[in-house]
mmCIF file of N, CA and C in Angstrom:
data_model
loop_
_atom_site.group_PDB
_atom_site.id
_atom_site.type_symbol
_atom_site.label_atom_id
_atom_site.label_comp_id
_atom_site.label_asym_id
_atom_site.label_seq_id
_atom_site.Cartn_x
_atom_site.Cartn_y
_atom_site.Cartn_z
ATOM 1 N N MET A 1 -16.710 -1.129 10.236
ATOM 2 C CA MET A 1 -15.985 -0.804 9.029
ATOM 3 C C MET A 1 -15.971 0.706 8.797
ATOM 4 N N LYS A 2 -17.073 1.359 9.085
ATOM 5 C CA LYS A 2 -17.140 2.806 8.875
ATOM 6 C C LYS A 2 -16.061 3.522 9.697
ATOM 7 N N ASN A 3 -15.919 3.132 10.953
ATOM 8 C CA ASN A 3 -14.911 3.761 11.815
ATOM 9 C C ASN A 3 -13.492 3.468 11.348
ATOM 10 N N PHE A 4 -13.270 2.316 10.750
ATOM 11 C CA PHE A 4 -11.955 2.005 10.186
ATOM 12 C C PHE A 4 -11.697 2.875 8.964
ATOM 13 N N LYS A 5 -12.692 2.991 8.108
ATOM 14 C CA LYS A 5 -12.537 3.788 6.883
ATOM 15 C C LYS A 5 -12.302 5.264 7.174
ATOM 16 N N THR A 6 -12.910 5.762 8.252
ATOM 17 C CA THR A 6 -12.733 7.175 8.591
ATOM 18 C C THR A 6 -11.475 7.438 9.412
ATOM 19 N N GLY A 7 -10.805 6.360 9.855
ATOM 20 C CA GLY A 7 -9.582 6.524 10.626
ATOM 21 C C GLY A 7 -9.777 6.517 12.128
ATOM 22 N N ARG A 8 -11.010 6.417 12.578
ATOM 23 C CA ARG A 8 -11.251 6.370 14.027
ATOM 24 C C ARG A 8 -10.639 5.102 14.632
ATOM 25 N N TYR A 9 -10.787 3.982 13.929
ATOM 26 C CA TYR A 9 -10.136 2.734 14.326
ATOM 27 C C TYR A 9 -8.989 2.480 13.369
ATOM 28 N N ARG A 10 -7.855 2.092 13.892
ATOM 29 C CA ARG A 10 -6.696 1.824 13.042
ATOM 30 C C ARG A 10 -6.490 0.333 12.803
ATOM 31 N N LEU A 11 -7.347 -0.496 13.390
ATOM 32 C CA LEU A 11 -7.143 -1.937 13.364
ATOM 33 C C LEU A 11 -8.482 -2.657 13.255
ATOM 34 N N ILE A 12 -8.504 -3.707 12.458
ATOM 35 C CA ILE A 12 -9.669 -4.592 12.373
ATOM 36 C C ILE A 12 -9.184 -5.996 12.696
ATOM 37 N N VAL A 13 -9.887 -6.674 13.563
ATOM 38 C CA VAL A 13 -9.599 -8.074 13.871
ATOM 39 C C VAL A 13 -10.817 -8.873 13.433
ATOM 40 N N THR A 14 -10.577 -9.898 12.629
ATOM 41 C CA THR A 14 -11.693 -10.679 12.103
ATOM 42 C C THR A 14 -11.300 -12.134 11.926
ATOM 43 N N SER A 15 -12.280 -12.970 11.818
ATOM 44 C CA SER A 15 -12.009 -14.367 11.479
ATOM 45 C C SER A 15 -12.099 -14.479 9.963
ATOM 46 N N LYS A 16 -12.951 -15.310 9.466
ATOM 47 C CA LYS A 16 -13.051 -15.493 8.021
ATOM 48 C C LYS A 16 -14.063 -14.542 7.381
ATOM 49 N N VAL A 17 -14.629 -13.656 8.155
ATOM 50 C CA VAL A 17 -15.668 -12.755 7.666
ATOM 51 C C VAL A 17 -15.186 -11.897 6.503
ATOM 52 N N LEU A 18 -13.949 -11.468 6.511
ATOM 53 C CA LEU A 18 -13.436 -10.596 5.451
ATOM 54 C C LEU A 18 -12.672 -11.347 4.366
ATOM 55 N N ASP A 19 -12.761 -12.677 4.354
ATOM 56 C CA ASP A 19 -12.033 -13.444 3.337
ATOM 57 C C ASP A 19 -12.504 -13.145 1.917
ATOM 58 N N GLU A 20 -13.801 -13.038 1.712
ATOM 59 C CA GLU A 20 -14.323 -12.849 0.358
ATOM 60 C C GLU A 20 -15.439 -11.812 0.345
ATOM 61 N N GLY A 21 -15.498 -11.062 -0.734
ATOM 62 C CA GLY A 21 -16.626 -10.176 -0.983
ATOM 63 C C GLY A 21 -16.643 -8.876 -0.215
ATOM 64 N N VAL A 22 -15.608 -8.566 0.516
ATOM 65 C CA VAL A 22 -15.552 -7.318 1.276
ATOM 66 C C VAL A 22 -14.317 -6.558 0.828
ATOM 67 N N ASP A 23 -14.497 -5.307 0.473
ATOM 68 C CA ASP A 23 -13.383 -4.479 0.027
ATOM 69 C C ASP A 23 -12.889 -3.634 1.198
ATOM 70 N N VAL A 24 -11.597 -3.700 1.471
ATOM 71 C CA VAL A 24 -11.000 -2.933 2.570
ATOM 72 C C VAL A 24 -9.790 -2.175 2.022
ATOM 73 N N PRO A 25 -10.008 -1.183 1.154
ATOM 74 C CA PRO A 25 -8.883 -0.495 0.516
ATOM 75 C C PRO A 25 -8.011 0.295 1.484
ATOM 76 N N GLU A 26 -8.525 0.638 2.646
ATOM 77 C CA GLU A 26 -7.743 1.400 3.611
ATOM 78 C C GLU A 26 -6.679 0.549 4.297
ATOM 79 N N ALA A 27 -6.815 -0.768 4.241
ATOM 80 C CA ALA A 27 -5.860 -1.663 4.909
ATOM 81 C C ALA A 27 -4.599 -1.819 4.068
ATOM 82 N N SER A 28 -3.449 -1.800 4.715
ATOM 83 C CA SER A 28 -2.185 -1.991 4.003
ATOM 84 C C SER A 28 -1.339 -3.103 4.619
ATOM 85 N N ILE A 29 -1.760 -3.603 5.775
ATOM 86 C CA ILE A 29 -1.058 -4.692 6.450
ATOM 87 C C ILE A 29 -2.080 -5.744 6.857
ATOM 88 N N GLY A 30 -1.745 -6.998 6.605
ATOM 89 C CA GLY A 30 -2.594 -8.107 7.027
ATOM 90 C C GLY A 30 -1.777 -9.096 7.829
ATOM 91 N N ILE A 31 -2.400 -9.720 8.803
ATOM 92 C CA ILE A 31 -1.744 -10.744 9.610
ATOM 93 C C ILE A 31 -2.661 -11.960 9.647
ATOM 94 N N ILE A 32 -2.150 -13.086 9.180
ATOM 95 C CA ILE A 32 -2.916 -14.327 9.190
ATOM 96 C C ILE A 32 -2.430 -15.171 10.360
ATOM 97 N N LEU A 33 -3.339 -15.483 11.271
ATOM 98 C CA LEU A 33 -2.985 -16.308 12.422
ATOM 99 C C LEU A 33 -3.411 -17.753 12.235
ATOM 100 N N SER A 34 -4.297 -17.979 11.310
ATOM 101 C CA SER A 34 -4.771 -19.340 11.077
ATOM 102 C C SER A 34 -5.183 -19.451 9.629
ATOM 103 N N GLY A 35 -4.552 -20.342 8.936
ATOM 104 C CA GLY A 35 -4.882 -20.519 7.531
ATOM 105 C C GLY A 35 -5.243 -21.957 7.243
ATOM 106 N N SER A 36 -5.685 -22.181 6.041
ATOM 107 C CA SER A 36 -5.966 -23.548 5.608
ATOM 108 C C SER A 36 -4.980 -23.875 4.496
ATOM 109 N N GLY A 37 -5.103 -25.015 3.911
ATOM 110 C CA GLY A 37 -4.236 -25.382 2.800
ATOM 111 C C GLY A 37 -4.679 -24.765 1.492
ATOM 112 N N SER A 38 -5.740 -23.993 1.518
ATOM 113 C CA SER A 38 -6.335 -23.445 0.305
ATOM 114 C C SER A 38 -5.563 -22.238 -0.235
ATOM 115 N N ARG A 39 -5.077 -22.355 -1.458
ATOM 116 C CA ARG A 39 -4.427 -21.201 -2.107
ATOM 117 C C ARG A 39 -5.442 -20.092 -2.333
ATOM 118 N N ARG A 40 -6.664 -20.502 -2.685
ATOM 119 C CA ARG A 40 -7.719 -19.516 -2.945
ATOM 120 C C ARG A 40 -7.962 -18.646 -1.707
ATOM 121 N N GLU A 41 -8.044 -19.260 -0.537
ATOM 122 C CA GLU A 41 -8.248 -18.511 0.699
ATOM 123 C C GLU A 41 -7.087 -17.546 0.936
ATOM 124 N N PHE A 42 -5.869 -18.007 0.719
ATOM 125 C CA PHE A 42 -4.692 -17.165 0.907
ATOM 126 C C PHE A 42 -4.734 -15.971 -0.048
ATOM 127 N N ILE A 43 -5.061 -16.231 -1.307
ATOM 128 C CA ILE A 43 -5.117 -15.159 -2.306
ATOM 129 C C ILE A 43 -6.234 -14.172 -1.978
ATOM 130 N N GLN A 44 -7.377 -14.664 -1.512
ATOM 131 C CA GLN A 44 -8.465 -13.770 -1.108
ATOM 132 C C GLN A 44 -8.013 -12.858 0.027
ATOM 133 N N ARG A 45 -7.323 -13.425 0.989
ATOM 134 C CA ARG A 45 -6.843 -12.620 2.120
ATOM 135 C C ARG A 45 -5.799 -11.604 1.667
ATOM 136 N N LEU A 46 -4.924 -12.011 0.792
ATOM 137 C CA LEU A 46 -3.935 -11.089 0.234
ATOM 138 C C LEU A 46 -4.629 -9.968 -0.535
ATOM 139 N N GLY A 47 -5.695 -10.317 -1.232
ATOM 140 C CA GLY A 47 -6.451 -9.329 -2.003
ATOM 141 C C GLY A 47 -7.110 -8.255 -1.164
ATOM 142 N N ARG A 48 -7.302 -8.497 0.119
ATOM 143 C CA ARG A 48 -7.889 -7.477 1.003
ATOM 144 C C ARG A 48 -6.961 -6.275 1.132
ATOM 145 N N ILE A 49 -5.655 -6.471 0.957
ATOM 146 C CA ILE A 49 -4.713 -5.365 1.185
ATOM 147 C C ILE A 49 -4.001 -4.889 -0.074
ATOM 148 N N LEU A 50 -4.073 -5.638 -1.170
ATOM 149 C CA LEU A 50 -3.411 -5.212 -2.411
ATOM 150 C C LEU A 50 -4.285 -4.232 -3.181
ATOM 151 N N ARG A 51 -3.706 -3.146 -3.611
ATOM 152 C CA ARG A 51 -4.430 -2.159 -4.412
ATOM 153 C C ARG A 51 -3.508 -1.652 -5.506
ATOM 154 N N PRO A 52 -4.012 -1.453 -6.725
ATOM 155 C CA PRO A 52 -3.174 -1.058 -7.862
ATOM 156 C C PRO A 52 -2.397 0.243 -7.655
ATOM 157 N N LYS A 53 -2.980 1.220 -6.999
ATOM 158 C CA LYS A 53 -2.328 2.528 -6.881
ATOM 159 C C LYS A 53 -1.358 2.611 -5.706
ATOM 160 N N ARG A 54 -1.425 1.667 -4.797
ATOM 161 C CA ARG A 54 -0.553 1.690 -3.627
ATOM 162 C C ARG A 54 0.775 1.017 -3.956
ATOM 163 N N LYS A 55 1.844 1.539 -3.432
ATOM 164 C CA LYS A 55 3.170 1.000 -3.729
ATOM 165 C C LYS A 55 3.468 -0.291 -2.975
ATOM 166 N N ALA A 56 2.975 -0.432 -1.754
ATOM 167 C CA ALA A 56 3.346 -1.608 -0.965
ATOM 168 C C ALA A 56 2.196 -2.084 -0.090
ATOM 169 N N ALA A 57 2.193 -3.375 0.145
ATOM 170 C CA ALA A 57 1.287 -4.003 1.102
ATOM 171 C C ALA A 57 2.078 -5.114 1.781
ATOM 172 N N ILE A 58 1.790 -5.357 3.030
ATOM 173 C CA ILE A 58 2.527 -6.364 3.791
ATOM 174 C C ILE A 58 1.541 -7.396 4.321
ATOM 175 N N LEU A 59 1.860 -8.671 4.112
ATOM 176 C CA LEU A 59 1.043 -9.758 4.641
ATOM 177 C C LEU A 59 1.935 -10.683 5.462
ATOM 178 N N TYR A 60 1.659 -10.761 6.744
ATOM 179 C CA TYR A 60 2.384 -11.660 7.638
ATOM 180 C C TYR A 60 1.537 -12.907 7.847
ATOM 181 N N GLU A 61 2.184 -14.049 7.869
ATOM 182 C CA GLU A 61 1.489 -15.288 8.198
ATOM 183 C C GLU A 61 2.226 -15.928 9.367
ATOM 184 N N ILE A 62 1.544 -16.085 10.476
ATOM 185 C CA ILE A 62 2.131 -16.664 11.676
ATOM 186 C C ILE A 62 1.917 -18.180 11.623
ATOM 187 N N VAL A 63 3.020 -18.928 11.651
ATOM 188 C CA VAL A 63 2.970 -20.386 11.549
ATOM 189 C C VAL A 63 3.799 -20.985 12.685
ATOM 190 N N SER A 64 3.258 -21.984 13.352
ATOM 191 C CA SER A 64 3.975 -22.657 14.447
ATOM 192 C C SER A 64 5.124 -23.493 13.899
ATOM 193 N N ARG A 65 6.303 -23.326 14.465
ATOM 194 C CA ARG A 65 7.474 -24.101 14.047
ATOM 195 C C ARG A 65 7.268 -25.585 14.324
ATOM 196 N N LYS A 66 7.945 -26.381 13.518
ATOM 197 C CA LYS A 66 7.973 -27.836 13.688
ATOM 198 C C LYS A 66 6.575 -28.451 13.717
ATOM 199 N N THR A 67 5.672 -27.915 12.909
ATOM 200 C CA THR A 67 4.332 -28.488 12.765
ATOM 201 C C THR A 67 4.048 -28.675 11.282
ATOM 202 N N THR A 68 2.958 -29.335 10.980
ATOM 203 C CA THR A 68 2.574 -29.518 9.574
ATOM 204 C C THR A 68 2.194 -28.196 8.919
ATOM 205 N N GLU A 69 1.909 -27.172 9.721
ATOM 206 C CA GLU A 69 1.555 -25.861 9.174
ATOM 207 C C GLU A 69 2.681 -25.278 8.324
ATOM 208 N N VAL A 70 3.914 -25.574 8.672
ATOM 209 C CA VAL A 70 5.068 -25.022 7.954
ATOM 210 C C VAL A 70 5.025 -25.452 6.489
ATOM 211 N N GLY A 71 4.894 -26.745 6.242
ATOM 212 C CA GLY A 71 4.840 -27.251 4.871
ATOM 213 C C GLY A 71 3.597 -26.797 4.139
ATOM 214 N N THR A 72 2.473 -26.766 4.839
ATOM 215 C CA THR A 72 1.216 -26.325 4.231
ATOM 216 C C THR A 72 1.320 -24.875 3.779
ATOM 217 N N ALA A 73 1.861 -24.021 4.623
ATOM 218 C CA ALA A 73 2.016 -22.603 4.282
ATOM 219 C C ALA A 73 2.961 -22.433 3.101
ATOM 220 N N ARG A 74 4.027 -23.203 3.078
ATOM 221 C CA ARG A 74 4.999 -23.126 1.980
ATOM 222 C C ARG A 74 4.344 -23.538 0.656
ATOM 223 N N ARG A 75 3.617 -24.640 0.657
ATOM 224 C CA ARG A 75 2.956 -25.119 -0.571
ATOM 225 C C ARG A 75 1.887 -24.144 -1.058
ATOM 226 N N ARG A 76 1.186 -23.531 -0.138
ATOM 227 C CA ARG A 76 0.119 -22.596 -0.490
ATOM 228 C C ARG A 76 0.670 -21.407 -1.279
ATOM 229 N N LYS A 77 1.913 -21.028 -1.024
ATOM 230 C CA LYS A 77 2.507 -19.852 -1.667
ATOM 231 C C LYS A 77 3.358 -20.182 -2.884
ATOM 232 N N GLU A 78 3.604 -21.450 -3.172
ATOM 233 C CA GLU A 78 4.502 -21.834 -4.267
ATOM 234 C C GLU A 78 4.204 -21.161 -5.602
ATOM 235 N N PRO A 79 2.967 -21.142 -6.065
ATOM 236 C CA PRO A 79 2.731 -20.541 -7.382
ATOM 237 C C PRO A 79 2.752 -19.017 -7.389
ATOM 238 N N LEU A 80 2.827 -18.385 -6.223
ATOM 239 C CA LEU A 80 2.759 -16.920 -6.173
ATOM 240 C C LEU A 80 4.046 -16.296 -6.557
#
């Protein structure tokens, strides 16, 4: 994390380790490769990149076509 914060590393790859309780204000783009049906998990992951003073943050979610993941991902975002 220190090397990411100082700019030495431009990328962090993680599993669920950064879902909750870790602040990553330097991040502005997130990519979700595997999610659950949990809205809370999705919001926690989105919260890793959203910051009040920043104008934009981008969150990509990769979902396999023609699978149950499509509907699950859609439902997870409905209230947002």
